[in-house]
Coordinates of C-alpha atoms and ligand atoms in Angstrom, one line a residue:
M1 CA 16.0 9.7 -19.5
P2 CA 12.3 10.9 -21.1
W3 CA 10.9 10.6 -17.1
A4 CA 13.3 12.3 -15.2
T5 CA 11.5 15.8 -16.2
S6 CA 8.7 14.9 -14.4
V7 CA 10.9 13.5 -11.0
A8 CA 10.2 15.6 -8.1
S9 CA 12.9 16.3 -5.5
G10 CA 13.5 17.4 -2.5
Y11 CA 11.2 16.9 0.6
T12 CA 8.2 15.2 -2.9
L13 CA 10.9 12.9 -4.5
L14 CA 11.7 11.1 -0.5
R15 CA 7.5 10.7 -0.7
D16 CA 7.1 9.3 -3.7
P17 CA 7.0 5.4 -3.8
H18 CA 7.5 5.2 -7.4
H19 CA 10.5 6.7 -7.3
N20 CA 11.9 7.3 -4.2
K21 CA 15.2 4.8 -3.8
G22 CA 15.3 5.6 0.4
L23 CA 19.1 5.9 1.1
A24 CA 20.9 4.9 -1.8
F25 CA 20.6 8.1 -3.4
T26 CA 24.5 8.9 -4.0
E27 CA 26.5 12.1 -3.2
E28 CA 25.3 12.6 -6.5
E29 CA 22.0 12.7 -6.7
R30 CA 21.5 14.0 -2.5
D31 CA 23.4 16.8 -4.5
G32 CA 20.8 18.0 -7.8
H33 CA 17.6 16.7 -6.1
Y34 CA 17.5 18.7 -3.4
L35 CA 18.4 15.7 -0.7
R36 CA 21.4 17.8 0.3
G37 CA 20.3 17.4 4.9
L38 CA 16.7 15.1 3.7
L39 CA 18.7 11.8 4.9
P40 CA 20.9 11.2 7.4
P41 CA 24.9 10.4 5.5
A42 CA 24.8 6.6 5.0
V43 CA 24.6 5.5 1.1
L44 CA 23.4 2.6 0.8
S45 CA 23.1 0.2 -1.6
Q46 CA 19.4 -1.3 -2.9
E47 CA 21.0 -4.8 -1.8
L48 CA 22.3 -3.4 2.0
Q49 CA 18.1 -2.2 2.2
I50 CA 16.4 -5.2 1.4
K51 CA 19.2 -7.4 3.8
K52 CA 18.1 -4.6 6.9
F53 CA 14.5 -4.8 5.8
M54 CA 14.4 -9.1 5.9
N55 CA 16.2 -8.9 9.8
T56 CA 13.5 -6.6 10.5
L57 CA 10.4 -8.2 9.0
R58 CA 12.1 -11.7 10.5
Q59 CA 11.8 -10.3 13.8
Y60 CA 8.4 -9.7 14.3
Q61 CA 6.3 -12.1 16.0
T62 CA 3.1 -12.1 13.7
P63 CA 2.1 -12.7 10.4
L64 CA 0.3 -9.6 10.4
Q65 CA 3.0 -7.7 11.1
R66 CA 5.0 -8.2 8.5
Y67 CA 2.0 -7.7 6.2
I68 CA 1.5 -4.8 8.1
A69 CA 5.5 -3.8 7.4
M70 CA 5.4 -5.2 3.5
M71 CA 2.3 -3.0 2.8
N72 CA 3.7 0.0 3.9
L73 CA 7.0 -0.8 2.1
Q74 CA 5.4 -0.7 -0.2
E75 CA 3.8 3.1 -0.2
T76 CA 7.1 4.5 0.5
D77 CA 9.5 2.2 -2.3
E78 CA 7.8 1.0 -4.5
R79 CA 10.9 -0.1 -6.4
L80 CA 12.4 -1.8 -2.4
F81 CA 9.4 -3.8 -2.4
Y82 CA 9.6 -5.4 -5.5
K83 CA 13.3 -6.4 -6.0
L84 CA 12.4 -8.2 -1.8
L85 CA 9.4 -10.1 -2.9
I86 CA 11.1 -10.7 -5.8
D87 CA 14.8 -11.7 -4.3
N88 CA 13.0 -13.8 -1.0
V89 CA 9.7 -15.1 -2.6
V90 CA 9.3 -18.3 -0.6
E91 CA 9.4 -16.3 3.0
L92 CA 7.7 -13.5 1.0
L93 CA 4.4 -14.9 -0.4
P94 CA 2.7 -16.2 2.1
F95 CA 2.9 -12.6 4.2
V96 CA 1.7 -10.7 0.8
Y97 CA -0.8 -13.3 0.0
T98 CA -1.7 -16.2 1.3
P99 CA -2.7 -16.7 4.7
T100 CA -2.0 -13.8 5.7
V101 CA -4.5 -11.7 3.7
G102 CA -7.1 -12.9 4.2
E103 CA -6.3 -12.6 8.4
A104 CA -5.1 -8.4 6.8
C105 CA -8.7 -8.4 5.0
Q106 CA -10.7 -9.3 8.6
K107 CA -9.1 -6.8 10.0
Y108 CA -8.4 -3.8 7.3
G109 CA -10.0 -0.9 9.0
S110 CA -8.8 -1.1 11.8
I111 CA -4.9 -1.5 10.5
F112 CA -5.7 0.7 8.1
G113 CA -2.9 3.4 6.7
R114 CA -2.5 5.0 4.2
P115 CA -5.2 4.4 1.5
Q116 CA -4.6 1.7 -1.5
G117 CA -6.6 1.3 -5.0
L118 CA -9.3 3.3 -6.2
Y119 CA -13.1 2.4 -4.1
V120 CA -15.7 2.2 -5.9
S121 CA -19.0 2.6 -4.5
L122 CA -22.7 2.5 -4.6
K123 CA -22.3 6.1 -3.5
D124 CA -20.5 6.4 -6.6
K125 CA -23.4 5.3 -8.7
G126 CA -23.2 8.1 -12.1
K127 CA -20.4 9.5 -11.8
V128 CA -17.6 6.0 -12.0
L129 CA -15.8 7.5 -15.2
E130 CA -14.4 10.9 -12.7
V131 CA -13.8 8.3 -10.5
L132 CA -11.3 6.6 -12.7
R133 CA -10.0 10.1 -13.6
N134 CA -9.0 10.2 -9.8
W135 CA -6.5 7.6 -10.7
P136 CA -2.7 9.3 -11.0
H137 CA -1.9 6.9 -13.7
R138 CA -2.8 6.2 -17.8
N139 CA -1.6 3.9 -19.1
I140 CA -3.9 0.6 -17.2
Q141 CA -3.4 -2.6 -18.5
V142 CA -4.4 -4.8 -15.7
I143 CA -7.8 -4.5 -13.2
C144 CA -8.1 -6.8 -10.1
V145 CA -11.2 -6.2 -9.0
T146 CA -13.2 -7.9 -5.8
D147 CA -16.9 -7.5 -4.0
G148 CA -15.4 -8.9 -1.3
E149 CA -18.6 -11.5 -0.9
R150 CA -16.1 -14.2 -0.7
I151 CA -12.7 -13.5 0.7
L152 CA -10.6 -16.8 0.3
G153 CA -12.5 -19.0 2.3
L154 CA -13.2 -16.0 4.6
G155 CA -15.8 -15.1 3.4
D156 CA -17.3 -11.9 3.7
L157 CA -15.4 -9.4 3.9
G158 CA -17.7 -6.2 2.4
C159 CA -14.8 -3.3 1.2
Q160 CA -11.9 -4.3 3.8
G161 CA -11.1 -7.1 1.0
M162 CA -9.4 -4.0 -0.4
G163 CA -6.9 -6.6 0.4
I164 CA -7.5 -8.8 -2.1
P165 CA -6.8 -7.2 -5.3
V166 CA -3.8 -5.3 -4.0
G167 CA -1.9 -8.9 -3.2
K168 CA -2.8 -10.7 -6.3
L169 CA -1.7 -7.1 -8.0
A170 CA 1.7 -7.1 -6.6
L171 CA 2.1 -10.9 -6.7
Y172 CA 1.8 -9.7 -10.6
T173 CA 4.2 -7.7 -10.8
A174 CA 6.7 -9.6 -8.0
L175 CA 6.3 -12.3 -10.2
G176 CA 4.4 -12.1 -13.7
G177 CA 6.9 -8.5 -14.2
V178 CA 4.0 -7.1 -15.3
D179 CA 4.8 -2.8 -14.6
P180 CA 3.1 -1.9 -11.8
S181 CA 2.8 1.1 -12.3
V182 CA -0.3 0.1 -15.5
C183 CA -2.2 -2.4 -12.5
L184 CA -5.5 -0.6 -11.2
P185 CA -7.1 -2.7 -7.7
I186 CA -10.0 -2.2 -7.7
T187 CA -13.3 -3.0 -5.0
I188 CA -16.2 -2.4 -5.6
D189 CA -17.9 -2.3 -2.1
V190 CA -22.2 -2.7 -2.7
G191 CA -22.6 -2.5 0.7
T192 CA -22.0 -5.6 3.5
N193 CA -23.7 -8.8 4.8
N194 CA -20.5 -9.1 7.8
E195 CA -23.1 -8.3 10.7
K196 CA -19.6 -8.3 12.9
L197 CA -18.1 -5.4 10.3
L198 CA -21.9 -3.5 10.3
N199 CA -20.8 -3.2 13.7
D200 CA -17.7 -2.7 13.8
E201 CA -16.2 1.6 14.6
F202 CA -13.8 0.9 12.3
Y203 CA -15.0 -0.5 9.0
I204 CA -14.1 1.3 6.2
G205 CA -17.1 0.7 4.0
L206 CA -20.4 0.9 4.1
R207 CA -22.5 0.6 6.8
Q208 CA -25.3 -1.5 4.9
K209 CA -26.9 -4.7 3.5
R210 CA -24.9 -5.7 -0.2
A211 CA -27.7 -4.7 -2.6
T212 CA -27.8 -7.2 -5.4
G213 CA -30.6 -7.0 -8.2
E214 CA -30.7 -4.4 -10.7
E215 CA -29.1 -2.8 -7.8
Y216 CA -26.3 -4.1 -7.4
D217 CA -25.9 -4.9 -11.8
E218 CA -26.2 -1.5 -12.9
L219 CA -22.8 -0.7 -10.5
I220 CA -21.6 -3.6 -12.6
E221 CA -22.5 -2.5 -16.0
E222 CA -21.5 1.4 -15.1
F223 CA -18.5 0.3 -14.6
M224 CA -17.3 -2.2 -16.9
A225 CA -18.5 0.2 -18.7
A226 CA -16.5 3.3 -17.2
V227 CA -13.0 1.2 -18.2
K228 CA -13.3 0.3 -21.8
Q229 CA -14.0 3.9 -22.5
F230 CA -11.3 4.8 -20.2
Y231 CA -8.7 1.8 -20.6
G232 CA -10.2 0.5 -23.6
E233 CA -10.3 -2.5 -25.2
K234 CA -7.4 -4.9 -24.0
V235 CA -7.2 -3.9 -20.5
L236 CA -7.4 -7.0 -18.5
I237 CA -9.6 -7.5 -15.2
Q238 CA -9.5 -9.9 -13.7
F239 CA -12.7 -10.9 -11.0
E240 CA -11.2 -11.5 -7.9
D241 CA -12.9 -13.3 -4.9
F242 CA -17.2 -12.8 -6.8
A243 CA -19.7 -15.1 -4.7
N244 CA -20.2 -18.1 -7.5
H245 CA -23.6 -17.0 -7.6
N246 CA -21.9 -13.4 -9.1
A247 CA -18.4 -14.8 -10.6
F248 CA -19.6 -16.7 -13.1
D249 CA -22.7 -14.3 -15.0
L250 CA -19.4 -11.8 -14.5
L251 CA -17.9 -13.9 -16.3
E252 CA -20.2 -14.6 -18.7
K253 CA -22.1 -12.3 -19.4
Y254 CA -18.5 -10.0 -20.0
S255 CA -16.2 -12.4 -21.3
K256 CA -17.8 -11.5 -24.8
S257 CA -17.5 -7.6 -24.4
H258 CA -13.9 -7.3 -22.5
L259 CA -10.8 -9.4 -21.3
V260 CA -12.3 -11.1 -18.3
F261 CA -11.0 -13.9 -16.8
N262 CA -11.6 -15.0 -12.9
D263 CA -8.7 -16.4 -11.2
D264 CA -11.6 -17.9 -8.7
I265 CA -12.7 -20.4 -11.7
Q266 CA -10.2 -20.2 -14.2
G267 CA -6.7 -19.2 -12.7
T268 CA -7.3 -22.2 -10.2
A269 CA -8.6 -24.6 -13.7
S270 CA -5.3 -24.1 -14.9
V271 CA -3.0 -23.9 -12.3
V272 CA -4.6 -27.6 -11.1
L273 CA -4.9 -29.7 -14.7
A274 CA -1.4 -29.1 -14.8
G275 CA -1.2 -30.6 -11.1
L276 CA -2.4 -32.8 -12.5
L277 CA -0.5 -33.4 -16.3
A278 CA 2.5 -33.5 -14.0
A279 CA 1.3 -36.1 -11.7
L280 CA 0.6 -38.1 -14.8
K281 CA 3.8 -38.1 -15.8
M282 CA 4.9 -39.8 -11.8
V283 CA 1.8 -42.4 -11.7
G284 CA 0.8 -42.8 -15.9
G285 CA -1.5 -42.3 -17.1
T286 CA -4.1 -40.5 -19.5
L287 CA -6.3 -37.4 -18.1
A288 CA -8.8 -39.4 -19.5
E289 CA -8.0 -42.5 -17.9
Q290 CA -9.4 -41.4 -14.9
T291 CA -12.5 -41.0 -12.1
Y292 CA -12.3 -37.6 -10.5
L293 CA -13.8 -36.8 -7.4
F294 CA -14.9 -33.3 -5.9
L295 CA -15.9 -32.1 -2.2
G296 CA -16.6 -28.6 -3.9
A297 CA -18.6 -28.1 -6.0
G298 CA -18.4 -24.1 -6.4
E299 CA -16.2 -21.9 -8.5
A300 CA -13.5 -23.8 -8.3
G301 CA -14.3 -27.6 -8.3
T302 CA -16.5 -26.9 -11.1
G303 CA -14.2 -24.4 -13.1
I304 CA -11.1 -27.5 -11.8
A305 CA -14.0 -29.8 -13.2
E306 CA -14.5 -28.0 -16.9
L307 CA -11.4 -27.4 -17.8
I308 CA -10.6 -31.2 -17.3
A309 CA -12.7 -32.2 -19.3
L310 CA -12.3 -29.9 -21.8
E311 CA -8.8 -30.9 -22.0
I312 CA -10.3 -34.7 -22.6
S313 CA -11.7 -33.8 -24.8
K314 CA -9.3 -32.3 -26.5
Q315 CA -6.9 -35.7 -27.0
T316 CA -9.6 -38.3 -27.2
N317 CA -11.6 -35.8 -29.6
A318 CA -14.8 -36.9 -27.5
P319 CA -17.8 -34.4 -27.3
I320 CA -17.3 -32.9 -24.0
E321 CA -21.0 -34.1 -21.9
E322 CA -19.4 -37.3 -22.3
C323 CA -16.7 -36.0 -21.0
R324 CA -18.2 -34.4 -17.8
K325 CA -19.0 -37.7 -17.0
K326 CA -15.5 -39.1 -15.9
V327 CA -16.0 -35.8 -13.1
W328 CA -18.5 -36.2 -10.1
L329 CA -19.0 -34.1 -7.3
V330 CA -19.7 -34.1 -4.0
D331 CA -22.3 -30.3 -1.8
S332 CA -23.0 -29.6 1.0
K333 CA -26.1 -31.8 0.3
G334 CA -23.8 -35.5 -1.2
L335 CA -23.4 -36.3 -4.3
I336 CA -24.1 -34.5 -7.7
V337 CA -26.0 -36.9 -9.0
D338 CA -29.8 -36.6 -12.5
S339 CA -31.9 -36.8 -9.5
R340 CA -30.8 -33.1 -8.0
K341 CA -31.1 -31.9 -11.0
G342 CA -34.7 -29.5 -10.7
S343 CA -33.2 -27.8 -7.3
L344 CA -29.1 -27.8 -8.6
Q345 CA -27.7 -24.2 -9.0
P346 CA -27.4 -23.3 -12.8
F347 CA -23.5 -24.3 -12.5
K348 CA -23.8 -27.4 -10.9
K349 CA -25.9 -29.4 -13.1
P350 CA -24.3 -30.5 -16.2
W351 CA -22.1 -32.7 -13.4
A352 CA -25.6 -34.6 -12.1
H353 CA -24.7 -37.7 -13.5
E354 CA -26.7 -40.6 -13.5
H355 CA -26.4 -42.5 -9.4
E356 CA -27.8 -43.4 -6.2
P357 CA -28.4 -40.6 -4.0
L358 CA -25.9 -40.1 -1.9
K359 CA -25.2 -38.2 1.5
T360 CA -21.6 -38.1 2.5
L361 CA -18.1 -38.3 1.2
Y362 CA -17.1 -41.0 1.9
D363 CA -19.8 -43.5 0.7
A364 CA -19.3 -41.1 -2.5
V365 CA -15.6 -42.8 -2.7
Q366 CA -16.0 -45.9 -1.8
S367 CA -19.2 -45.9 -4.5
I368 CA -17.5 -44.5 -7.1
K369 CA -13.3 -44.9 -6.6
P370 CA -12.1 -41.9 -7.7
T371 CA -8.4 -42.3 -8.1
V372 CA -8.2 -38.4 -7.7
L373 CA -9.9 -36.0 -4.8
I374 CA -9.9 -32.9 -4.7
G375 CA -10.8 -29.7 -1.9
T376 CA -12.8 -27.2 -2.6
S377 CA -14.5 -27.5 -0.3
G378 CA -13.2 -24.4 2.0
V379 CA -14.3 -26.6 5.1
G380 CA -10.7 -28.5 7.6
R381 CA -10.2 -31.9 8.5
T382 CA -13.2 -33.1 5.8
F383 CA -10.5 -35.5 3.9
T384 CA -10.2 -37.6 6.9
K385 CA -8.5 -41.3 7.7
E386 CA -10.7 -43.2 6.4
I387 CA -10.9 -41.4 3.1
I388 CA -8.2 -42.0 2.6
E389 CA -7.3 -45.0 3.1
A390 CA -9.4 -45.6 0.8
M391 CA -8.4 -44.1 -1.3
S392 CA -5.3 -45.9 -1.0
S393 CA -7.5 -49.5 -0.7
F394 CA -7.7 -49.1 -4.8
N395 CA -5.3 -46.5 -5.4
E396 CA -1.4 -47.3 -5.6
R397 CA -0.3 -44.2 -5.8
P398 CA -3.8 -42.2 -5.0
I399 CA -3.9 -38.4 -6.3
I400 CA -5.1 -36.2 -3.7
F401 CA -5.5 -32.5 -3.9
S402 CA -6.9 -31.0 -0.6
L403 CA -6.8 -26.4 -1.9
S404 CA -9.2 -25.2 0.4
N405 CA -7.7 -22.1 2.1
P406 CA -6.6 -20.7 4.4
T407 CA -4.2 -23.5 6.2
S408 CA -7.0 -24.0 8.5
H409 CA -9.6 -24.7 6.0
S410 CA -7.3 -27.3 4.1
E411 CA -10.0 -30.4 3.6
C412 CA -6.3 -32.6 5.0
T413 CA -2.4 -31.5 5.8
A414 CA -0.1 -32.8 4.0
E415 CA 1.6 -35.1 7.0
Q416 CA -2.0 -36.9 7.0
A417 CA -2.6 -37.4 3.6
Y418 CA 1.6 -39.0 3.6
T419 CA 0.8 -40.6 6.6
W420 CA -2.9 -41.8 6.2
S421 CA -1.8 -43.0 2.7
Q422 CA 1.7 -45.0 3.2
G423 CA 3.7 -42.1 1.5
R424 CA 2.2 -43.2 -1.1
S425 CA 0.0 -40.5 -1.9
I426 CA 0.6 -37.1 -4.5
F427 CA -0.7 -34.1 -3.0
A428 CA -0.9 -30.8 -3.5
S429 CA -3.0 -28.2 -1.1
G430 CA -3.8 -24.8 -1.8
S431 CA -1.9 -22.7 1.3
P432 CA 2.2 -23.9 2.3
F433 CA 3.3 -26.7 4.4
A434 CA 6.4 -27.8 5.5
P435 CA 8.7 -30.4 4.8
V436 CA 7.4 -34.1 5.5
E437 CA 9.3 -37.1 7.1
Y438 CA 7.7 -39.9 7.0
E439 CA 9.4 -43.6 7.2
G440 CA 12.8 -42.1 6.1
K441 CA 11.3 -39.8 3.2
T442 CA 10.7 -36.6 3.0
F443 CA 8.5 -35.2 0.5
V444 CA 8.0 -31.5 -0.2
P445 CA 4.2 -30.7 -1.0
G446 CA 3.2 -29.2 -3.6
Q447 CA 1.2 -25.4 -3.3
S448 CA -1.3 -25.7 -6.5
N449 CA -0.5 -22.0 -5.8
N450 CA -3.6 -19.8 -7.9
A451 CA 0.0 -17.8 -8.2
Y452 CA 2.2 -19.9 -10.7
I453 CA -0.7 -19.1 -13.8
F454 CA -2.2 -15.9 -13.9
P455 CA 0.6 -13.5 -14.0
G456 CA 2.4 -15.3 -16.7
L457 CA -1.0 -15.5 -18.0
G458 CA -1.6 -11.8 -17.5
L459 CA 1.8 -11.1 -18.7
G460 CA 1.3 -12.7 -21.5
L461 CA -2.5 -11.2 -23.0
V462 CA -0.5 -7.9 -22.2
I463 CA 2.3 -8.4 -24.7
S464 CA -0.4 -10.1 -26.7
G465 CA -2.8 -7.0 -27.2
A466 CA -5.1 -9.6 -26.7
V467 CA -8.2 -9.0 -26.4
R468 CA -10.4 -11.4 -25.6
V469 CA -9.4 -14.5 -22.7
H470 CA -10.2 -17.9 -24.4
E471 CA -10.1 -21.4 -23.2
D472 CA -7.2 -22.5 -25.5
M473 CA -4.6 -20.1 -22.8
L474 CA -6.0 -21.5 -20.0
L475 CA -5.3 -24.7 -21.5
A476 CA -1.9 -23.6 -23.5
A477 CA -1.0 -22.0 -19.4
S478 CA -1.8 -25.6 -17.7
K479 CA 0.9 -27.4 -20.4
A480 CA 3.7 -24.7 -19.4
L481 CA 3.8 -25.1 -16.0
A482 CA 3.1 -28.9 -16.2
D483 CA 6.6 -29.1 -18.9
Q484 CA 8.8 -26.9 -16.5
A485 CA 8.3 -29.6 -13.2
T486 CA 11.4 -31.9 -13.9
Q487 CA 12.3 -34.8 -12.5
D488 CA 14.6 -33.4 -10.3
N489 CA 10.8 -31.7 -8.5
F490 CA 9.0 -35.0 -8.9
E491 CA 12.0 -37.3 -7.2
K492 CA 10.5 -35.3 -4.1
G493 CA 7.1 -35.7 -4.3
S494 CA 6.8 -32.3 -6.0
I495 CA 4.5 -31.8 -8.7
F496 CA 5.1 -28.0 -9.1
P497 CA 8.2 -26.4 -9.9
P498 CA 9.7 -24.5 -6.7
F499 CA 8.7 -20.7 -6.5
T500 CA 12.5 -20.2 -6.7
S501 CA 12.1 -20.0 -10.3
I502 CA 9.1 -18.4 -11.2
R503 CA 9.8 -15.1 -13.1
K504 CA 11.1 -18.0 -15.8
I505 CA 7.4 -20.3 -15.1
S506 CA 5.8 -17.2 -16.1
A507 CA 7.8 -15.8 -18.6
H508 CA 6.9 -20.1 -20.3
I509 CA 3.4 -19.8 -19.5
A510 CA 3.6 -16.0 -20.9
A511 CA 4.9 -17.0 -23.7
A512 CA 1.7 -20.0 -24.8
V513 CA -0.2 -17.7 -23.4
A514 CA 0.8 -15.2 -26.5
A515 CA 1.3 -17.9 -28.5
K516 CA -2.0 -19.0 -28.6
A517 CA -3.4 -15.0 -28.9
Y518 CA -1.5 -15.0 -31.8
E519 CA -2.8 -18.2 -33.0
L520 CA -6.6 -17.6 -32.5
G521 CA -6.5 -13.3 -33.9
L522 CA -7.0 -12.3 -30.4
A523 CA -3.6 -10.3 -30.5
T524 CA -3.9 -7.0 -31.8
R525 CA 0.2 -6.7 -31.1
L526 CA 1.2 -7.4 -34.7
P527 CA 3.9 -8.8 -35.9
P528 CA 4.2 -11.6 -33.6
P529 CA 7.6 -11.8 -31.7
S530 CA 9.9 -14.7 -33.4
D531 CA 10.9 -15.4 -29.2
L532 CA 8.4 -14.9 -27.6
V533 CA 9.7 -16.3 -24.3
K534 CA 12.9 -14.4 -24.7
Y535 CA 10.3 -11.2 -25.9
A536 CA 8.3 -12.1 -22.1
E537 CA 11.6 -12.1 -20.3
N538 CA 12.5 -8.8 -21.9
C539 CA 9.5 -6.9 -21.2
M540 CA 9.5 -7.9 -17.6
Y541 CA 9.3 -5.2 -15.3
T542 CA 13.0 -5.3 -12.3
P543 CA 12.3 -3.4 -10.3
V544 CA 17.2 -2.0 -9.4
Y545 CA 16.4 1.3 -8.3
R546 CA 17.5 4.0 -11.5
N547 CA 20.3 7.1 -11.3
Y548 CA 18.8 9.7 -12.0
R549 CA 20.7 12.5 -13.5
Ligands
NAD1 P1 -17.4 -22.1 -2.8 O1 -18.4 -20.8 -2.3 O2 -17.9 -21.1 -4.7 O3 -18.3 -22.7 -2.8 C1 -18.1 -23.9 -1.8 C2 -18.8 -25.5 -2.9 O4 -18.6 -26.4 -0.8 C3 -19.6 -25.2 -2.6 O5 -20.5 -26.1 -3.7 C4 -20.5 -26.0 -1.6 O6 -21.8 -25.9 -1.0 C5 -19.9 -27.0 -0.6 N1 -18.9 -26.6 0.5 C6 -19.5 -26.4 2.2 N2 -19.8 -27.1 2.7 C7 -19.7 -28.4 2.4 C8 -18.6 -29.4 2.6 N3 -19.6 -29.5 4.4 N4 -19.1 -30.4 2.3 C9 -18.8 -30.6 1.3 N5 -18.8 -30.0 0.3 C10 -19.9 -28.2 0.6 O7 -16.1 -21.3 -3.2 P2 -14.7 -21.7 -4.1 O8 -14.8 -20.2 -4.7 O9 -14.8 -22.9 -5.0 O10 -13.3 -22.1 -2.3 C11 -13.1 -23.6 -2.4 C12 -11.7 -23.3 -1.5 O11 -11.6 -23.5 -2.3 C13 -12.0 -22.5 -1.0 O12 -11.4 -22.9 0.7 C14 -11.3 -21.9 -1.9 O13 -9.8 -20.9 -0.1 C15 -10.3 -22.5 -1.7 N6 -9.8 -22.4 -3.2 C16 -8.6 -23.1 -3.9 C17 -7.3 -22.4 -4.4 C18 -5.9 -23.0 -4.9 O14 -5.3 -23.7 -4.3 N7 -5.2 -22.5 -5.5 C19 -8.4 -21.8 -6.1 C20 -9.6 -21.5 -5.5 C21 -10.0 -21.6 -4.7

């Protein structure tokens, strides 16, 4: 095998996470690769090592301990890490990603061990290309980058946001089958406005206030140019957890010249639209027949709103401006209405419809009488009993999505949504909730987790060699996900298919996205494969241990 020639031996091999197999090296491999004596005599299969690791993980008292153990495993035995994650995805996802990754980022300086990912800071201005050259792999196809300014719902965590791109790319691999050697997590450090971190002796980032304006733009520009120059046109750059005052501008600016995707805006929108399409299979009716009200008009809220309007426009042939009128948003100052237009941020302006000003969500619910209520405010417990009761008074099956993360920021709990609507609401949340018993029925709340969409979307872009992300690809991904939800899921109250089949789901999403890329002339990997689902499955990375000669 071609790679075998570059595999290290002996002590170095055991410390190379890409090739290490722990105790699974066979007797022949121990002889052939100078490992005799460096390992205890027992030979344990990958399965047995997974069993052992799961036993250990389950004994840890706190989620953060599990996170640290998982990250250590990723840095010592990559294939064991991914196989463990894939085989136990439902149990382990909350530790590798939200909610635990949020706590990990808050404490990143204190738990910092072996560095992961690539750091580009203001100190590297003029030298970003050199920084990229220091990364050990050249064939990068997916970059996830953050500037740490809005980590989950936790705010500015500066350089410690690195946990997010690391976690996201682990999911690209585990859930979407993108080879880990083509993934690169990056944190751009322009300082932080988080006083607590600036005063923390263990903080790992630049100890200064955030650079803004020209200084910020120049570093980002240099970074974007360097990435394209070094990795080419087809490298996917996923913007992650940028504050909304930069996120929209960056997406707008670079979507014309780069293959860029913002998961907070577009990925969220795609997964929520999938949830709505599936919910309507339970409730009946079309997207255009619903009235939507959002609490929170930031990246997630306006991103979802726009994709809903776009899909309604596609389905009805009505102009998008008309379709936007079915969607209302409430921000921290109340309902977004035309009289506020002068003071609204640009991304909120399309949603300023004609209406009298209203201060509270409750008043907006009473006045607009939405069929769908979506929480993207980052503020917990804002869907109160009276709001859910109001939703349930004029809807037989109110659709209620409480998307804010982490769990403590969720607008309501699953139990509240089911109890206060007397078991009638169709509920989904951003963070996971356990099943709820209500009057003898068990409801399994769906988790509107971006991880349903972005790994498959990324795989689809990679396997088709796409050069740009088009909004139709997001719609295709939504439909592919909605199609994976079965009657059996609906009967349990869940609008999303179980995560246990995520690799199959990702393959279908990848195929739908790739098909769109070919249809739109944005794919460069030609000719198109005849069976895209099968092709996507075949392209997926599988982390079984390799045999060394
Ligand atoms: P953001 O900062 O861009 O937007 C937050 C919005 O909420 C702003 O418009 C703000 O004005 C508004 N807001 C703040 N306090 C409010 C209040 N008391 N009442 C009404 N509105 C208020 O953040 P974002 O990226 O849009 O993320 C928002 C939340 O959504 C976060 O908690 C995030 O974790 C969650 N989220 C969930 C998913 C998912 O479930 N798949 C995906 C992305 C984001």
